[in-house]
């Protein structure tokens, strides 16, 4: 029954996303340490990753705990134009996180899970419109399933990448999108990801417990670290901004 429900949820999400211009991709489960260092996860997230020894002596690798580095490689694999953006890459493959045994719980906190994950590559001027579209997408999906949710804007943590001014601008962009969508929210001070602020959605279950499921995260840092570029209308190279987002969160927690 669990497998059947998973497949139904996966196909439901494809039916929602494909008409909106998403492309489904599939990326490797294991990457070399070099990529994780470039993305910043090796320095900031390694304790939560399963490490793997490579075939060559001294080679270090890790099971992927998130899809974003692979999606960055896909974007950077060919020349992109401003006319191509937004580019929306969607993936549902398994992820692995080395959670402490004491926090594991049923399907709500597991070491292997799958997300209805996607990354939207946008220009600076497209941020507010794209985030507003995502807020309305979350609203549609959770309305379809009859779920109530509360929204939090999580701001710059103590340990972060980049400049304070960039963070301030990113947080202001998310606030503008929330206001344009008419979405009520609270501030979750200091709980942003190390690479950018985020909007989190806490869903109330049948017995009144709250679970963080959907998330929308604005990222200026990883496109810079991976050196992503697109050609603008001025025929010069520009840096895209990436929006990380999941709607169910993980399939397991959503079920």
PDB file of C-alpha atoms in Angstrom:
ATOM      1  CA  UNK A   1       0.000   0.000   0.000  1.00  0.00           C
ATOM      2  CA  UNK A   2       2.847   2.370   0.818  1.00  0.00           C
ATOM      3  CA  UNK A   3       4.414   1.871  -2.615  1.00  0.00           C
ATOM      4  CA  UNK A   4       1.075   2.426  -4.337  1.00  0.00           C
ATOM      5  CA  UNK A   5       0.452   5.645  -2.382  1.00  0.00           C
ATOM      6  CA  UNK A   6       3.983   6.844  -3.128  1.00  0.00           C
ATOM      7  CA  UNK A   7       3.449   6.302  -6.866  1.00  0.00           C
ATOM      8  CA  UNK A   8       0.088   8.061  -6.749  1.00  0.00           C
ATOM      9  CA  UNK A   9       1.627  11.069  -5.007  1.00  0.00           C
ATOM     10  CA  UNK A  10       4.551  11.127  -7.460  1.00  0.00           C
ATOM     11  CA  UNK A  11       2.251  11.065 -10.478  1.00  0.00           C
ATOM     12  CA  UNK A  12      -0.067  13.660  -8.934  1.00  0.00           C
ATOM     13  CA  UNK A  13       2.915  15.997  -8.511  1.00  0.00           C
ATOM     14  CA  UNK A  14       4.059  15.405 -12.090  1.00  0.00           C
ATOM     15  CA  UNK A  15       0.565  16.320 -13.258  1.00  0.00           C
ATOM     16  CA  UNK A  16       0.793  19.585 -11.343  1.00  0.00           C
ATOM     17  CA  UNK A  17       4.341  20.484 -12.386  1.00  0.00           C
ATOM     18  CA  UNK A  18       4.709  19.476 -16.025  1.00  0.00           C
ATOM     19  CA  UNK A  19       2.089  21.994 -17.312  1.00  0.00           C
ATOM     20  CA  UNK A  20       4.044  24.679 -15.414  1.00  0.00           C
ATOM     21  CA  UNK A  21       7.236  24.085 -17.388  1.00  0.00           C
ATOM     22  CA  UNK A  22       9.130  21.726 -15.072  1.00  0.00           C
ATOM     23  CA  UNK A  23      11.522  19.157 -16.546  1.00  0.00           C
ATOM     24  CA  UNK A  24      12.063  15.911 -14.619  1.00  0.00           C
ATOM     25  CA  UNK A  25      15.701  14.831 -14.264  1.00  0.00           C
ATOM     26  CA  UNK A  26      17.607  12.017 -12.557  1.00  0.00           C
ATOM     27  CA  UNK A  27      21.058  12.576 -11.048  1.00  0.00           C
ATOM     28  CA  UNK A  28      23.636  10.199  -9.452  1.00  0.00           C
ATOM     29  CA  UNK A  29      23.330   9.010  -5.849  1.00  0.00           C
ATOM     30  CA  UNK A  30      27.060   9.426  -5.075  1.00  0.00           C
ATOM     31  CA  UNK A  31      29.359  12.368  -5.772  1.00  0.00           C
ATOM     32  CA  UNK A  32      33.058  12.972  -5.218  1.00  0.00           C
ATOM     33  CA  UNK A  33      34.170  15.102  -2.274  1.00  0.00           C
ATOM     34  CA  UNK A  34      35.290  17.836  -4.701  1.00  0.00           C
ATOM     35  CA  UNK A  35      31.708  18.672  -5.677  1.00  0.00           C
ATOM     36  CA  UNK A  36      30.546  18.760  -2.040  1.00  0.00           C
ATOM     37  CA  UNK A  37      33.435  21.110  -1.214  1.00  0.00           C
ATOM     38  CA  UNK A  38      32.517  23.387  -4.105  1.00  0.00           C
ATOM     39  CA  UNK A  39      28.844  23.493  -3.061  1.00  0.00           C
ATOM     40  CA  UNK A  40      29.774  24.181   0.579  1.00  0.00           C
ATOM     41  CA  UNK A  41      28.099  21.066   1.982  1.00  0.00           C
ATOM     42  CA  UNK A  42      31.391  19.388   2.913  1.00  0.00           C
ATOM     43  CA  UNK A  43      32.226  22.305   5.201  1.00  0.00           C
ATOM     44  CA  UNK A  44      28.715  22.907   6.572  1.00  0.00           C
ATOM     45  CA  UNK A  45      26.810  19.600   6.365  1.00  0.00           C
ATOM     46  CA  UNK A  46      29.333  16.735   6.312  1.00  0.00           C
ATOM     47  CA  UNK A  47      28.347  15.362   9.741  1.00  0.00           C
ATOM     48  CA  UNK A  48      24.870  14.651   8.328  1.00  0.00           C
ATOM     49  CA  UNK A  49      26.146  12.793   5.237  1.00  0.00           C
ATOM     50  CA  UNK A  50      27.061   9.136   4.681  1.00  0.00           C
ATOM     51  CA  UNK A  51      30.683   9.051   3.525  1.00  0.00           C
ATOM     52  CA  UNK A  52      31.880   6.462   0.988  1.00  0.00           C
ATOM     53  CA  UNK A  53      35.393   5.327   0.080  1.00  0.00           C
ATOM     54  CA  UNK A  54      36.160   5.509  -3.635  1.00  0.00           C
ATOM     55  CA  UNK A  55      38.016   2.880  -5.659  1.00  0.00           C
ATOM     56  CA  UNK A  56      41.206   4.952  -5.712  1.00  0.00           C
ATOM     57  CA  UNK A  57      43.287   5.194  -2.541  1.00  0.00           C
ATOM     58  CA  UNK A  58      42.309   8.231  -0.510  1.00  0.00           C
ATOM     59  CA  UNK A  59      39.309   9.057  -2.717  1.00  0.00           C
ATOM     60  CA  UNK A  60      36.388  10.341  -0.632  1.00  0.00           C
ATOM     61  CA  UNK A  61      32.786  10.411  -1.772  1.00  0.00           C
ATOM     62  CA  UNK A  62      29.370  10.834  -0.181  1.00  0.00           C
ATOM     63  CA  UNK A  63      25.804   9.696  -0.774  1.00  0.00           C
ATOM     64  CA  UNK A  64      23.766  12.699  -1.811  1.00  0.00           C
ATOM     65  CA  UNK A  65      21.763  14.285   0.977  1.00  0.00           C
ATOM     66  CA  UNK A  66      20.204  16.815  -1.402  1.00  0.00           C
ATOM     67  CA  UNK A  67      19.765  17.205  -5.162  1.00  0.00           C
ATOM     68  CA  UNK A  68      20.970  20.785  -5.602  1.00  0.00           C
ATOM     69  CA  UNK A  69      24.638  20.134  -6.548  1.00  0.00           C
ATOM     70  CA  UNK A  70      23.579  17.761  -9.326  1.00  0.00           C
ATOM     71  CA  UNK A  71      21.036  20.242 -10.638  1.00  0.00           C
ATOM     72  CA  UNK A  72      23.713  22.944 -10.662  1.00  0.00           C
ATOM     73  CA  UNK A  73      25.857  20.697 -12.851  1.00  0.00           C
ATOM     74  CA  UNK A  74      22.938  20.186 -15.251  1.00  0.00           C
ATOM     75  CA  UNK A  75      22.385  23.943 -15.567  1.00  0.00           C
ATOM     76  CA  UNK A  76      26.097  24.509 -16.145  1.00  0.00           C
ATOM     77  CA  UNK A  77      26.424  21.745 -18.736  1.00  0.00           C
ATOM     78  CA  UNK A  78      25.515  24.044 -21.644  1.00  0.00           C
ATOM     79  CA  UNK A  79      25.295  27.723 -22.551  1.00  0.00           C
ATOM     80  CA  UNK A  80      22.120  29.331 -21.191  1.00  0.00           C
ATOM     81  CA  UNK A  81      20.360  32.477 -22.379  1.00  0.00           C
ATOM     82  CA  UNK A  82      18.156  34.859 -20.419  1.00  0.00           C
ATOM     83  CA  UNK A  83      15.429  33.729 -22.829  1.00  0.00           C
ATOM     84  CA  UNK A  84      15.657  30.208 -21.334  1.00  0.00           C
ATOM     85  CA  UNK A  85      14.944  31.377 -17.785  1.00  0.00           C
ATOM     86  CA  UNK A  86      13.212  30.423 -15.583  1.00  0.00           C
ATOM     87  CA  UNK A  87      14.553  26.867 -15.881  1.00  0.00           C
ATOM     88  CA  UNK A  88      12.755  24.484 -13.496  1.00  0.00           C
ATOM     89  CA  UNK A  89      14.391  21.081 -12.798  1.00  0.00           C
ATOM     90  CA  UNK A  90      12.379  18.495 -10.850  1.00  0.00           C
ATOM     91  CA  UNK A  91      13.595  15.221  -9.268  1.00  0.00           C
ATOM     92  CA  UNK A  92      12.161  12.482  -7.055  1.00  0.00           C
ATOM     93  CA  UNK A  93      15.155  10.184  -6.409  1.00  0.00           C
ATOM     94  CA  UNK A  94      16.220   8.852  -2.987  1.00  0.00           C
ATOM     95  CA  UNK A  95      18.308  10.988  -0.602  1.00  0.00           C
ATOM     96  CA  UNK A  96      20.297   9.855   2.443  1.00  0.00           C
ATOM     97  CA  UNK A  97      21.034  11.773   5.653  1.00  0.00           C
ATOM     98  CA  UNK A  98      23.003  10.428   8.592  1.00  0.00           C
ATOM     99  CA  UNK A  99      20.489  11.425  11.253  1.00  0.00           C
ATOM    100  CA  UNK A 100      21.243  10.582  14.894  1.00  0.00           C
ATOM    101  CA  UNK A 101      19.366   7.452  15.966  1.00  0.00           C
ATOM    102  CA  UNK A 102      17.635   9.340  18.764  1.00  0.00           C
ATOM    103  CA  UNK A 103      15.752  11.633  16.377  1.00  0.00           C
ATOM    104  CA  UNK A 104      14.510   8.931  13.977  1.00  0.00           C
ATOM    105  CA  UNK A 105      10.751   8.476  14.124  1.00  0.00           C
ATOM    106  CA  UNK A 106       8.499   6.357  11.897  1.00  0.00           C
ATOM    107  CA  UNK A 107       8.224   7.962   8.473  1.00  0.00           C
ATOM    108  CA  UNK A 108       8.510  11.544   9.742  1.00  0.00           C
ATOM    109  CA  UNK A 109      12.306  11.441  10.321  1.00  0.00           C
ATOM    110  CA  UNK A 110      14.241   8.788   8.386  1.00  0.00           C
ATOM    111  CA  UNK A 111      17.702   8.234   6.945  1.00  0.00           C
ATOM    112  CA  UNK A 112      16.537   7.441   3.397  1.00  0.00           C
ATOM    113  CA  UNK A 113      13.737   9.467   1.865  1.00  0.00           C
ATOM    114  CA  UNK A 114      12.579  11.060  -1.382  1.00  0.00           C
ATOM    115  CA  UNK A 115      11.538  14.644  -1.995  1.00  0.00           C
ATOM    116  CA  UNK A 116       9.380  16.169  -4.718  1.00  0.00           C
ATOM    117  CA  UNK A 117      12.439  18.342  -5.138  1.00  0.00           C
ATOM    118  CA  UNK A 118      13.030  21.109  -7.684  1.00  0.00           C
ATOM    119  CA  UNK A 119      15.371  23.993  -8.402  1.00  0.00           C
ATOM    120  CA  UNK A 120      14.235  27.066 -10.302  1.00  0.00           C
ATOM    121  CA  UNK A 121      16.988  29.056 -11.999  1.00  0.00           C
ATOM    122  CA  UNK A 122      15.893  32.665 -12.416  1.00  0.00           C
ATOM    123  CA  UNK A 123      17.167  36.149 -13.168  1.00  0.00           C
ATOM    124  CA  UNK A 124      17.226  38.774 -10.425  1.00  0.00           C
ATOM    125  CA  UNK A 125      14.115  40.421 -11.847  1.00  0.00           C
ATOM    126  CA  UNK A 126      12.173  37.124 -11.835  1.00  0.00           C
ATOM    127  CA  UNK A 127      12.616  36.285  -8.133  1.00  0.00           C
ATOM    128  CA  UNK A 128       9.464  37.827  -6.688  1.00  0.00           C
ATOM    129  CA  UNK A 129       7.188  36.516  -9.456  1.00  0.00           C
ATOM    130  CA  UNK A 130       8.642  32.983  -9.246  1.00  0.00           C
ATOM    131  CA  UNK A 131       8.365  32.824  -5.449  1.00  0.00           C
ATOM    132  CA  UNK A 132       4.793  34.108  -5.661  1.00  0.00           C
ATOM    133  CA  UNK A 133       4.022  31.325  -8.186  1.00  0.00           C
ATOM    134  CA  UNK A 134       5.486  28.796  -5.751  1.00  0.00           C
ATOM    135  CA  UNK A 135       3.422  30.129  -2.857  1.00  0.00           C
ATOM    136  CA  UNK A 136       0.279  29.685  -4.931  1.00  0.00           C
ATOM    137  CA  UNK A 137       1.466  26.190  -5.948  1.00  0.00           C
ATOM    138  CA  UNK A 138       1.809  25.187  -2.289  1.00  0.00           C
ATOM    139  CA  UNK A 139      -1.627  26.613  -1.603  1.00  0.00           C
ATOM    140  CA  UNK A 140      -3.143  24.592  -4.462  1.00  0.00           C
ATOM    141  CA  UNK A 141      -1.533  21.292  -3.427  1.00  0.00           C
ATOM    142  CA  UNK A 142      -2.356  21.565   0.264  1.00  0.00           C
ATOM    143  CA  UNK A 143      -5.909  22.629  -0.546  1.00  0.00           C
ATOM    144  CA  UNK A 144      -6.273  19.527  -2.746  1.00  0.00           C
ATOM    145  CA  UNK A 145      -5.324  17.373   0.264  1.00  0.00           C
ATOM    146  CA  UNK A 146      -7.380  19.362   2.792  1.00  0.00           C
ATOM    147  CA  UNK A 147      -4.341  20.299   4.897  1.00  0.00           C
ATOM    148  CA  UNK A 148      -3.963  23.402   7.037  1.00  0.00           C
ATOM    149  CA  UNK A 149      -0.549  25.030   7.334  1.00  0.00           C
ATOM    150  CA  UNK A 150       1.298  27.954   8.912  1.00  0.00           C
ATOM    151  CA  UNK A 151       4.097  29.860   7.148  1.00  0.00           C
ATOM    152  CA  UNK A 152       7.446  30.981   8.614  1.00  0.00           C
ATOM    153  CA  UNK A 153      10.116  33.186   7.044  1.00  0.00           C
ATOM    154  CA  UNK A 154      13.482  31.904   8.302  1.00  0.00           C
ATOM    155  CA  UNK A 155      16.239  34.515   8.265  1.00  0.00           C
ATOM    156  CA  UNK A 156      20.054  34.623   8.315  1.00  0.00           C
ATOM    157  CA  UNK A 157      21.671  32.109  10.733  1.00  0.00           C
ATOM    158  CA  UNK A 158      24.831  32.743  12.752  1.00  0.00           C
ATOM    159  CA  UNK A 159      26.911  30.622  10.354  1.00  0.00           C
ATOM    160  CA  UNK A 160      26.276  31.715   6.763  1.00  0.00           C
ATOM    161  CA  UNK A 161      27.888  32.087   3.364  1.00  0.00           C
ATOM    162  CA  UNK A 162      28.106  35.396   1.518  1.00  0.00           C
ATOM    163  CA  UNK A 163      27.636  39.053   2.457  1.00  0.00           C
ATOM    164  CA  UNK A 164      25.119  40.529   4.893  1.00  0.00           C
ATOM    165  CA  UNK A 165      23.853  42.942   2.222  1.00  0.00           C
ATOM    166  CA  UNK A 166      23.043  40.026  -0.099  1.00  0.00           C
ATOM    167  CA  UNK A 167      21.135  38.296   2.685  1.00  0.00           C
ATOM    168  CA  UNK A 168      19.178  41.444   3.459  1.00  0.00           C
ATOM    169  CA  UNK A 169      18.205  41.761  -0.204  1.00  0.00           C
ATOM    170  CA  UNK A 170      17.206  38.079  -0.406  1.00  0.00           C
ATOM    171  CA  UNK A 171      15.041  38.312   2.716  1.00  0.00           C
ATOM    172  CA  UNK A 172      13.371  41.470   1.349  1.00  0.00           C
ATOM    173  CA  UNK A 173      12.570  39.637  -1.923  1.00  0.00           C
ATOM    174  CA  UNK A 174      10.863  36.802  -0.036  1.00  0.00           C
ATOM    175  CA  UNK A 175       8.874  39.252   2.088  1.00  0.00           C
ATOM    176  CA  UNK A 176       7.699  41.041  -1.064  1.00  0.00           C
ATOM    177  CA  UNK A 177       6.521  37.757  -2.616  1.00  0.00           C
ATOM    178  CA  UNK A 178       4.682  36.780   0.585  1.00  0.00           C
ATOM    179  CA  UNK A 179       2.942  40.153   0.686  1.00  0.00           C
ATOM    180  CA  UNK A 180       1.991  40.003  -3.001  1.00  0.00           C
ATOM    181  CA  UNK A 181       0.512  36.529  -2.499  1.00  0.00           C
ATOM    182  CA  UNK A 182      -1.447  37.760   0.527  1.00  0.00           C
ATOM    183  CA  UNK A 183       0.210  35.058   2.655  1.00  0.00           C
ATOM    184  CA  UNK A 184       0.316  35.567   6.428  1.00  0.00           C
ATOM    185  CA  UNK A 185       3.606  34.534   8.039  1.00  0.00           C
ATOM    186  CA  UNK A 186       5.763  34.792  11.134  1.00  0.00           C
ATOM    187  CA  UNK A 187       9.516  35.457  11.354  1.00  0.00           C
ATOM    188  CA  UNK A 188      11.681  32.504  12.415  1.00  0.00           C
ATOM    189  CA  UNK A 189      14.786  34.523  13.236  1.00  0.00           C
ATOM    190  CA  UNK A 190      18.161  32.889  12.520  1.00  0.00           C
ATOM    191  CA  UNK A 191      16.812  29.591  11.151  1.00  0.00           C
ATOM    192  CA  UNK A 192      17.667  30.073   7.460  1.00  0.00           C
ATOM    193  CA  UNK A 193      19.881  27.646   5.537  1.00  0.00           C
ATOM    194  CA  UNK A 194      23.600  28.461   5.497  1.00  0.00           C
ATOM    195  CA  UNK A 195      23.280  29.607   1.866  1.00  0.00           C
ATOM    196  CA  UNK A 196      20.086  31.659   2.021  1.00  0.00           C
ATOM    197  CA  UNK A 197      16.781  32.575   3.713  1.00  0.00           C
ATOM    198  CA  UNK A 198      13.758  30.326   3.317  1.00  0.00           C
ATOM    199  CA  UNK A 199      10.005  30.067   3.672  1.00  0.00           C
ATOM    200  CA  UNK A 200       8.881  26.984   5.620  1.00  0.00           C
ATOM    201  CA  UNK A 201       5.392  25.503   5.854  1.00  0.00           C
ATOM    202  CA  UNK A 202       4.266  23.729   9.033  1.00  0.00           C
ATOM    203  CA  UNK A 203       1.384  21.336   8.407  1.00  0.00           C
ATOM    204  CA  UNK A 204      -1.017  20.227  11.147  1.00  0.00           C
ATOM    205  CA  UNK A 205      -1.781  16.493  11.173  1.00  0.00           C
ATOM    206  CA  UNK A 206      -4.994  14.698  12.205  1.00  0.00           C
ATOM    207  CA  UNK A 207      -4.159  14.813  15.927  1.00  0.00           C
ATOM    208  CA  UNK A 208      -2.942  18.400  16.034  1.00  0.00           C
ATOM    209  CA  UNK A 209       0.846  17.941  15.701  1.00  0.00           C
ATOM    210  CA  UNK A 210       2.825  20.299  13.449  1.00  0.00           C
ATOM    211  CA  UNK A 211       5.371  19.061  10.876  1.00  0.00           C
ATOM    212  CA  UNK A 212       7.578  21.124   8.586  1.00  0.00           C
ATOM    213  CA  UNK A 213       6.894  19.910   5.027  1.00  0.00           C
ATOM    214  CA  UNK A 214       7.076  22.364   2.120  1.00  0.00           C
ATOM    215  CA  UNK A 215       9.970  24.802   1.813  1.00  0.00           C
ATOM    216  CA  UNK A 216      11.084  27.589  -0.562  1.00  0.00           C
ATOM    217  CA  UNK A 217      14.735  28.659  -0.260  1.00  0.00           C
ATOM    218  CA  UNK A 218      16.447  31.541  -2.045  1.00  0.00           C
ATOM    219  CA  UNK A 219      20.115  30.959  -2.895  1.00  0.00           C
ATOM    220  CA  UNK A 220      22.679  33.441  -4.219  1.00  0.00           C
ATOM    221  CA  UNK A 221      25.656  31.485  -2.897  1.00  0.00           C
ATOM    222  CA  UNK A 222      25.721  28.124  -4.660  1.00  0.00           C
ATOM    223  CA  UNK A 223      25.401  29.567  -8.200  1.00  0.00           C
ATOM    224  CA  UNK A 224      28.474  31.649  -7.395  1.00  0.00           C
ATOM    225  CA  UNK A 225      30.410  28.751  -5.855  1.00  0.00           C
ATOM    226  CA  UNK A 226      29.635  26.496  -8.857  1.00  0.00           C
ATOM    227  CA  UNK A 227      30.214  29.436 -11.254  1.00  0.00           C
ATOM    228  CA  UNK A 228      26.867  29.284 -13.047  1.00  0.00           C
ATOM    229  CA  UNK A 229      26.234  31.816 -15.794  1.00  0.00           C
ATOM    230  CA  UNK A 230      23.709  32.824 -18.420  1.00  0.00           C
ATOM    231  CA  UNK A 231      23.989  35.259 -21.323  1.00  0.00           C
ATOM    232  CA  UNK A 232      21.839  38.345 -20.796  1.00  0.00           C
ATOM    233  CA  UNK A 233      20.077  40.639 -23.238  1.00  0.00           C
ATOM    234  CA  UNK A 234      23.228  42.783 -23.199  1.00  0.00           C
ATOM    235  CA  UNK A 235      25.197  39.768 -24.513  1.00  0.00           C
ATOM    236  CA  UNK A 236      27.227  39.721 -21.265  1.00  0.00           C
ATOM    237  CA  UNK A 237      27.446  36.907 -18.709  1.00  0.00           C
ATOM    238  CA  UNK A 238      25.267  37.122 -15.602  1.00  0.00           C
ATOM    239  CA  UNK A 239      24.790  34.961 -12.510  1.00  0.00           C
ATOM    240  CA  UNK A 240      21.430  33.220 -12.030  1.00  0.00           C
ATOM    241  CA  UNK A 241      19.684  32.996  -8.669  1.00  0.00           C
ATOM    242  CA  UNK A 242      18.455  29.566  -7.560  1.00  0.00           C
ATOM    243  CA  UNK A 243      15.223  28.828  -5.711  1.00  0.00           C
ATOM    244  CA  UNK A 244      15.310  25.462  -3.929  1.00  0.00           C
ATOM    245  CA  UNK A 245      11.823  24.163  -3.274  1.00  0.00           C
ATOM    246  CA  UNK A 246       9.851  21.088  -2.198  1.00  0.00           C
ATOM    247  CA  UNK A 247       6.059  20.974  -1.935  1.00  0.00           C
ATOM    248  CA  UNK A 248       5.333  17.676  -0.177  1.00  0.00           C
ATOM    249  CA  UNK A 249       8.666  18.039   1.625  1.00  0.00           C
ATOM    250  CA  UNK A 250       9.500  14.353   1.726  1.00  0.00           C
ATOM    251  CA  UNK A 251       7.038  11.784   0.416  1.00  0.00           C
ATOM    252  CA  UNK A 252       7.493   9.781   3.626  1.00  0.00           C
ATOM    253  CA  UNK A 253       6.638  12.643   5.970  1.00  0.00           C
ATOM    254  CA  UNK A 254       3.748  13.760   3.784  1.00  0.00           C
ATOM    255  CA  UNK A 255       2.236  10.252   3.859  1.00  0.00           C
TER     256      UNK A 255
END
